C-alpha cells in the first residue's frame, strides 16, 4: 500500500518533498566508531536524546578534529519518518561547523532547511517536536564535547519549543505592541503556530508556561502600570487627555503630530490633518484623519503608517486612542 494511502492524502500533502525524500532515503543514516575516529585523528562523540512526548529517540555521532570542527557525522533514529528526516537534515547542517557554532543551530533552522519553498512549512504543526528533538541532541553532543551541561547553552526560559520563543520575548512583545490575544502573540512571534501545546493546558505535551496565562498576567501588569501612571498624573495636577475639553484635545493632538509625526511624513513628501475627535460608546477616543500629499493613496497609509501614528498618539496622550483615515 502506498504511503499516501496509509497516512491519508491530506496529511501526506502537509509534508514537503524534501521531508518525504529523506524519510525514505536519509543521506547521513549510519554509525561512527572509535576506529573511524582513530583513522582520522578525531574525537568521537555519541549523544542520545529521547522525546518524552512521543517516545521517539535519536543517537548522534560526531567526529571532531583538533580545531573543534565536525568533520563527519551520522545518526540513528528510533521513531517516525519525520524524526528521521529532521535528524538527517540536522546532521547535514552540523557538518563542517565548529562545535561552538553547531550548537547555535535551532529547530527552526532544521525545519526551514526541509521546506520546498520559504513560505510553506515542511511538516504539519503537530510534528514540529521532531525538529526540536534534533536541536536538543546537538546541545547534548556539544555539552559532552565541551565539558558543559547542555542546559548551559539555554539562558532563557523557552515557552514555545517549536519556534524556540522565550518567556522574556513574549512578555516584551505583548507590552511593546499592546497585544490583546493569543492570536496576536502567534502573529508576532510564531509561538503557538505549530503543535499548539504552549497555548493552553491540555495539549499533547505538558508545559510550565502557557500563552493564555502569560497574556493574562502581562495584561494585568500593564493595567496596573497604567493606573499608577494616571494616578501620578492626577496627583501632579496634570490634566488627563480623557478629561480635556474638545478644544484642548485638538490642541494636544496637533502638538504631538507637529512634533512627533508630521516631520516623519514630510520627509517622504506627505502630510496629514485632523478632521474630528469623538468619544466612542465603547470607551475609545476616535481620531479621524486625512492624508495629504504623498501619503494620500500610499499602500502603507492604512497599515504601517497608520499603526505608527496611532502608537505615537497612544504613547503621548492616552492608551485608548484609535485612529481612522478618511
GROMACS .gro file of C-alpha atoms in nm:
model
  326
    1UNK     CA    1   0.000   0.000   0.000
    2UNK     CA    2   0.135   0.344  -0.090
    3UNK     CA    3   0.244   0.574   0.191
    4UNK     CA    4  -0.013   0.841   0.099
    5UNK     CA    5  -0.286   0.576   0.132
    6UNK     CA    6  -0.159   0.479   0.477
    7UNK     CA    7  -0.139   0.837   0.603
    8UNK     CA    8  -0.427   0.980   0.408
    9UNK     CA    9  -0.381   1.212   0.113
   10UNK     CA   10  -0.446   1.535   0.303
   11UNK     CA   11  -0.196   1.455   0.579
   12UNK     CA   12   0.069   1.342   0.336
   13UNK     CA   13   0.032   1.665   0.140
   14UNK     CA   14   0.134   1.854   0.455
   15UNK     CA   15   0.489   1.718   0.420
   16UNK     CA   16   0.743   1.877   0.186
   17UNK     CA   17   0.907   1.675  -0.090
   18UNK     CA   18   1.240   1.713   0.092
   19UNK     CA   19   1.093   1.555   0.404
   20UNK     CA   20   0.940   1.273   0.201
   21UNK     CA   21   1.271   1.203   0.028
   22UNK     CA   22   1.473   1.200   0.349
   23UNK     CA   23   1.218   0.975   0.519
   24UNK     CA   24   1.281   0.708   0.259
   25UNK     CA   25   1.643   0.784   0.166
   26UNK     CA   26   1.827   0.951   0.455
   27UNK     CA   27   2.173   1.068   0.349
   28UNK     CA   28   2.350   1.054   0.685
   29UNK     CA   29   2.197   0.748   0.850
   30UNK     CA   30   2.469   0.527   0.997
   31UNK     CA   31   2.719   0.471   1.274
   32UNK     CA   32   3.067   0.607   1.352
   33UNK     CA   33   3.305   0.411   1.572
   34UNK     CA   34   3.622   0.472   1.766
   35UNK     CA   35   3.809   0.304   1.481
   36UNK     CA   36   3.675   0.574   1.246
   37UNK     CA   37   3.786   0.842   1.491
   38UNK     CA   38   4.136   0.699   1.526
   39UNK     CA   39   4.175   0.674   1.150
   40UNK     CA   40   4.103   1.045   1.114
   41UNK     CA   41   4.278   1.161   1.432
   42UNK     CA   42   3.947   1.290   1.568
   43UNK     CA   43   3.741   1.266   1.884
   44UNK     CA   44   3.426   1.054   1.878
   45UNK     CA   45   3.113   1.197   2.041
   46UNK     CA   46   2.800   0.985   2.078
   47UNK     CA   47   2.491   1.158   2.217
   48UNK     CA   48   2.143   1.017   2.280
   49UNK     CA   49   1.822   1.210   2.320
   50UNK     CA   50   1.464   1.093   2.363
   51UNK     CA   51   1.140   1.290   2.342
   52UNK     CA   52   0.907   1.206   2.629
   53UNK     CA   53   0.606   1.346   2.443
   54UNK     CA   54   0.613   1.085   2.165
   55UNK     CA   55   0.868   0.819   2.259
   56UNK     CA   56   1.096   0.895   1.962
   57UNK     CA   57   1.473   0.892   2.016
   58UNK     CA   58   1.783   0.984   1.818
   59UNK     CA   59   2.152   0.897   1.853
   60UNK     CA   60   2.402   1.144   1.708
   61UNK     CA   61   2.762   1.060   1.614
   62UNK     CA   62   3.027   1.328   1.564
   63UNK     CA   63   3.391   1.312   1.465
   64UNK     CA   64   3.553   1.636   1.584
   65UNK     CA   65   3.907   1.737   1.485
   66UNK     CA   66   4.164   1.932   1.687
   67UNK     CA   67   4.015   2.261   1.566
   68UNK     CA   68   3.672   2.173   1.710
   69UNK     CA   69   3.535   2.118   1.358
   70UNK     CA   70   3.279   1.843   1.299
   71UNK     CA   71   3.444   1.657   1.013
   72UNK     CA   72   3.192   1.373   0.996
   73UNK     CA   73   2.853   1.299   1.146
   74UNK     CA   74   2.593   1.025   1.137
   75UNK     CA   75   2.270   0.947   1.316
   76UNK     CA   76   2.035   0.666   1.409
   77UNK     CA   77   1.671   0.749   1.469
   78UNK     CA   78   1.425   0.539   1.660
   79UNK     CA   79   1.089   0.682   1.571
   80UNK     CA   80   0.867   0.817   1.298
   81UNK     CA   81   0.959   0.923   0.946
   82UNK     CA   82   0.955   1.290   1.040
   83UNK     CA   83   1.215   1.222   1.310
   84UNK     CA   84   1.433   1.051   1.051
   85UNK     CA   85   1.406   1.340   0.805
   86UNK     CA   86   1.469   1.602   1.074
   87UNK     CA   87   1.768   1.414   1.213
   88UNK     CA   88   1.913   1.370   0.865
   89UNK     CA   89   1.891   1.744   0.795
   90UNK     CA   90   2.025   1.824   1.142
   91UNK     CA   91   2.338   1.619   1.068
   92UNK     CA   92   2.381   1.794   0.734
   93UNK     CA   93   2.365   2.135   0.900
   94UNK     CA   94   2.627   2.030   1.156
   95UNK     CA   95   2.887   1.908   0.908
   96UNK     CA   96   3.185   2.138   0.863
   97UNK     CA   97   3.091   2.363   1.153
   98UNK     CA   98   3.281   2.417   1.475
   99UNK     CA   99   3.104   2.267   1.772
  100UNK     CA  100   3.060   2.617   1.917
  101UNK     CA  101   2.870   2.717   1.601
  102UNK     CA  102   2.674   2.394   1.559
  103UNK     CA  103   2.510   2.450   1.897
  104UNK     CA  104   2.355   2.767   1.752
  105UNK     CA  105   2.151   2.559   1.504
  106UNK     CA  106   1.786   2.573   1.609
  107UNK     CA  107   1.491   2.351   1.535
  108UNK     CA  108   1.357   2.626   1.308
  109UNK     CA  109   1.678   2.610   1.105
  110UNK     CA  110   1.617   2.238   1.059
  111UNK     CA  111   1.253   2.287   0.960
  112UNK     CA  112   1.330   2.572   0.719
  113UNK     CA  113   1.603   2.369   0.550
  114UNK     CA  114   1.345   2.097   0.484
  115UNK     CA  115   1.100   2.330   0.309
  116UNK     CA  116   1.041   2.313  -0.065
  117UNK     CA  117   0.970   2.686  -0.069
  118UNK     CA  118   1.034   2.951   0.200
  119UNK     CA  119   0.668   3.019   0.279
  120UNK     CA  120   0.534   2.664   0.318
  121UNK     CA  121   0.607   2.465   0.637
  122UNK     CA  122   0.789   2.138   0.579
  123UNK     CA  123   0.582   1.936   0.827
  124UNK     CA  124   0.243   1.958   0.999
  125UNK     CA  125   0.246   2.162   1.319
  126UNK     CA  126   0.197   1.858   1.541
  127UNK     CA  127   0.524   1.712   1.406
  128UNK     CA  128   0.744   2.012   1.486
  129UNK     CA  129   0.861   1.837   1.804
  130UNK     CA  130   1.072   1.610   1.583
  131UNK     CA  131   1.291   1.901   1.476
  132UNK     CA  132   1.308   2.011   1.842
  133UNK     CA  133   1.448   1.667   1.924
  134UNK     CA  134   1.719   1.720   1.661
  135UNK     CA  135   1.803   2.056   1.819
  136UNK     CA  136   1.824   1.904   2.167
  137UNK     CA  137   2.059   1.624   2.067
  138UNK     CA  138   2.301   1.883   1.921
  139UNK     CA  139   2.309   2.055   2.261
  140UNK     CA  140   2.371   1.718   2.425
  141UNK     CA  141   2.663   1.639   2.193
  142UNK     CA  142   2.814   1.987   2.226
  143UNK     CA  143   2.790   1.968   2.603
  144UNK     CA  144   2.971   1.635   2.604
  145UNK     CA  145   3.250   1.765   2.380
  146UNK     CA  146   3.296   2.099   2.560
  147UNK     CA  147   3.253   1.955   2.909
  148UNK     CA  148   2.944   2.166   2.981
  149UNK     CA  149   2.591   2.096   3.090
  150UNK     CA  150   2.355   2.106   2.794
  151UNK     CA  151   2.140   2.345   2.997
  152UNK     CA  152   2.424   2.598   2.992
  153UNK     CA  153   2.350   2.664   2.625
  154UNK     CA  154   1.999   2.778   2.714
  155UNK     CA  155   1.993   3.108   2.904
  156UNK     CA  156   1.622   3.170   2.856
  157UNK     CA  157   1.301   3.002   2.971
  158UNK     CA  158   1.157   2.859   2.649
  159UNK     CA  159   0.777   2.872   2.632
  160UNK     CA  160   0.730   2.753   2.272
  161UNK     CA  161   0.971   2.469   2.195
  162UNK     CA  162   0.863   2.452   1.832
  163UNK     CA  163   0.956   2.813   1.749
  164UNK     CA  164   1.213   2.849   2.031
  165UNK     CA  165   1.041   3.158   2.173
  166UNK     CA  166   1.138   3.260   2.525
  167UNK     CA  167   0.923   3.386   2.810
  168UNK     CA  168   1.100   3.723   2.818
  169UNK     CA  169   1.046   3.772   2.443
  170UNK     CA  170   0.674   3.701   2.469
  171UNK     CA  171   0.633   3.939   2.762
  172UNK     CA  172   0.827   4.212   2.585
  173UNK     CA  173   0.631   4.176   2.260
  174UNK     CA  174   0.297   4.192   2.443
  175UNK     CA  175   0.398   4.514   2.618
  176UNK     CA  176   0.562   4.684   2.322
  177UNK     CA  177   0.278   4.611   2.081
  178UNK     CA  178  -0.015   4.618   2.324
  179UNK     CA  179  -0.119   4.266   2.222
  180UNK     CA  180  -0.460   4.154   2.340
  181UNK     CA  181  -0.498   3.795   2.216
  182UNK     CA  182  -0.304   3.472   2.177
  183UNK     CA  183  -0.351   3.508   1.801
  184UNK     CA  184  -0.165   3.840   1.821
  185UNK     CA  185   0.123   3.671   2.005
  186UNK     CA  186   0.142   3.399   1.739
  187UNK     CA  187   0.140   3.654   1.456
  188UNK     CA  188   0.426   3.849   1.612
  189UNK     CA  189   0.646   3.564   1.745
  190UNK     CA  190   0.526   3.235   1.584
  191UNK     CA  191   0.479   3.094   1.937
  192UNK     CA  192   0.184   2.855   1.926
  193UNK     CA  193   0.186   2.831   1.547
  194UNK     CA  194   0.295   2.469   1.525
  195UNK     CA  195   0.199   2.192   1.771
  196UNK     CA  196  -0.001   2.442   1.984
  197UNK     CA  197   0.087   2.273   2.314
  198UNK     CA  198   0.209   2.603   2.457
  199UNK     CA  199  -0.122   2.785   2.400
  200UNK     CA  200  -0.318   2.636   2.689
  201UNK     CA  201  -0.323   2.331   2.912
  202UNK     CA  202  -0.442   2.008   2.754
  203UNK     CA  203  -0.208   1.981   2.453
  204UNK     CA  204  -0.001   1.676   2.364
  205UNK     CA  205   0.286   1.793   2.587
  206UNK     CA  206   0.256   1.949   2.933
  207UNK     CA  207   0.425   2.288   2.964
  208UNK     CA  208   0.528   2.502   3.259
  209UNK     CA  209   0.408   2.821   3.092
  210UNK     CA  210   0.110   2.873   2.861
  211UNK     CA  211   0.040   3.169   2.633
  212UNK     CA  212  -0.308   3.228   2.774
  213UNK     CA  213  -0.167   3.263   3.125
  214UNK     CA  214   0.126   3.480   3.019
  215UNK     CA  215  -0.108   3.711   2.827
  216UNK     CA  216  -0.346   3.739   3.124
  217UNK     CA  217  -0.066   3.818   3.371
  218UNK     CA  218   0.110   4.069   3.145
  219UNK     CA  219  -0.215   4.248   3.059
  220UNK     CA  220  -0.293   4.271   3.432
  221UNK     CA  221   0.052   4.415   3.494
  222UNK     CA  222   0.004   4.666   3.212
  223UNK     CA  223  -0.332   4.772   3.355
  224UNK     CA  224  -0.179   4.823   3.698
  225UNK     CA  225   0.104   5.030   3.549
  226UNK     CA  226  -0.143   5.241   3.350
  227UNK     CA  227  -0.348   5.304   3.663
  228UNK     CA  228  -0.035   5.410   3.852
  229UNK     CA  229   0.059   5.645   3.568
  230UNK     CA  230  -0.286   5.802   3.567
  231UNK     CA  231  -0.280   5.843   3.945
  232UNK     CA  232   0.062   6.005   3.921
  233UNK     CA  233  -0.066   6.248   3.659
  234UNK     CA  234  -0.369   6.334   3.866
  235UNK     CA  235  -0.162   6.391   4.179
  236UNK     CA  236   0.071   6.623   3.989
  237UNK     CA  237  -0.221   6.830   3.870
  238UNK     CA  238  -0.172   6.742   3.502
  239UNK     CA  239  -0.498   6.722   3.311
  240UNK     CA  240  -0.559   6.378   3.159
  241UNK     CA  241  -0.637   6.364   2.789
  242UNK     CA  242  -0.972   6.196   2.856
  243UNK     CA  243  -1.071   6.483   3.086
  244UNK     CA  244  -0.983   6.760   2.840
  245UNK     CA  245  -1.240   6.965   2.654
  246UNK     CA  246  -1.269   6.904   2.282
  247UNK     CA  247  -1.067   7.216   2.206
  248UNK     CA  248  -0.794   7.104   2.446
  249UNK     CA  249  -0.789   6.758   2.288
  250UNK     CA  250  -0.749   6.902   1.939
  251UNK     CA  251  -0.462   7.122   2.055
  252UNK     CA  252  -0.294   6.832   2.234
  253UNK     CA  253  -0.325   6.605   1.928
  254UNK     CA  254  -0.198   6.880   1.696
  255UNK     CA  255   0.102   6.935   1.922
  256UNK     CA  256   0.202   6.567   1.918
  257UNK     CA  257   0.150   6.547   1.541
  258UNK     CA  258   0.356   6.862   1.478
  259UNK     CA  259   0.642   6.746   1.699
  260UNK     CA  260   0.647   6.369   1.651
  261UNK     CA  261   0.459   6.268   1.336
  262UNK     CA  262   0.442   6.541   1.072
  263UNK     CA  263   0.823   6.569   1.025
  264UNK     CA  264   0.835   6.195   0.951
  265UNK     CA  265   0.559   6.224   0.690
  266UNK     CA  266   0.703   6.534   0.525
  267UNK     CA  267   1.038   6.361   0.473
  268UNK     CA  268   0.858   6.141   0.219
  269UNK     CA  269   0.652   6.423   0.069
  270UNK     CA  270   0.339   6.351   0.273
  271UNK     CA  271   0.129   6.521   0.537
  272UNK     CA  272  -0.195   6.483   0.732
  273UNK     CA  273  -0.465   6.681   0.909
  274UNK     CA  274  -0.711   6.615   1.192
  275UNK     CA  275  -1.075   6.607   1.082
  276UNK     CA  276  -1.255   6.514   1.402
  277UNK     CA  277  -1.219   6.367   1.751
  278UNK     CA  278  -1.503   6.169   1.906
  279UNK     CA  279  -1.561   5.977   2.229
  280UNK     CA  280  -1.696   5.636   2.124
  281UNK     CA  281  -1.960   5.441   2.315
  282UNK     CA  282  -1.715   5.156   2.383
  283UNK     CA  283  -1.468   5.372   2.574
  284UNK     CA  284  -1.227   5.471   2.296
  285UNK     CA  285  -1.127   5.816   2.178
  286UNK     CA  286  -1.152   5.803   1.798
  287UNK     CA  287  -0.940   6.043   1.595
  288UNK     CA  288  -1.029   6.084   1.227
  289UNK     CA  289  -0.751   6.200   0.994
  290UNK     CA  290  -0.699   6.278   0.627
  291UNK     CA  291  -0.375   6.202   0.447
  292UNK     CA  292  -0.226   6.463   0.218
  293UNK     CA  293   0.048   6.474  -0.043
  294UNK     CA  294   0.239   6.150  -0.100
  295UNK     CA  295   0.057   5.984   0.192
  296UNK     CA  296  -0.276   6.006   0.008
  297UNK     CA  297  -0.321   5.668  -0.161
  298UNK     CA  298   0.007   5.524  -0.029
  299UNK     CA  299  -0.014   5.148   0.028
  300UNK     CA  300   0.114   5.175   0.386
  301UNK     CA  301  -0.127   5.456   0.477
  302UNK     CA  302  -0.378   5.201   0.603
  303UNK     CA  303  -0.120   4.971   0.762
  304UNK     CA  304   0.231   5.063   0.877
  305UNK     CA  305   0.198   5.442   0.868
  306UNK     CA  306  -0.143   5.434   1.038
  307UNK     CA  307  -0.011   5.198   1.304
  308UNK     CA  308   0.286   5.427   1.371
  309UNK     CA  309   0.064   5.736   1.404
  310UNK     CA  310  -0.172   5.559   1.642
  311UNK     CA  311   0.113   5.424   1.859
  312UNK     CA  312   0.273   5.769   1.894
  313UNK     CA  313  -0.060   5.925   1.998
  314UNK     CA  314  -0.117   5.644   2.247
  315UNK     CA  315   0.230   5.695   2.391
  316UNK     CA  316   0.195   6.069   2.439
  317UNK     CA  317  -0.176   6.112   2.510
  318UNK     CA  318  -0.385   5.806   2.602
  319UNK     CA  319  -0.384   5.430   2.555
  320UNK     CA  320  -0.746   5.417   2.438
  321UNK     CA  321  -0.691   5.623   2.122
  322UNK     CA  322  -0.791   5.484   1.783
  323UNK     CA  323  -0.704   5.649   1.453
  324UNK     CA  324  -0.917   5.622   1.140
  325UNK     CA  325  -0.816   5.759   0.799
  326UNK     CA  326  -1.092   5.909   0.583
   0.00000   0.00000   0.00000
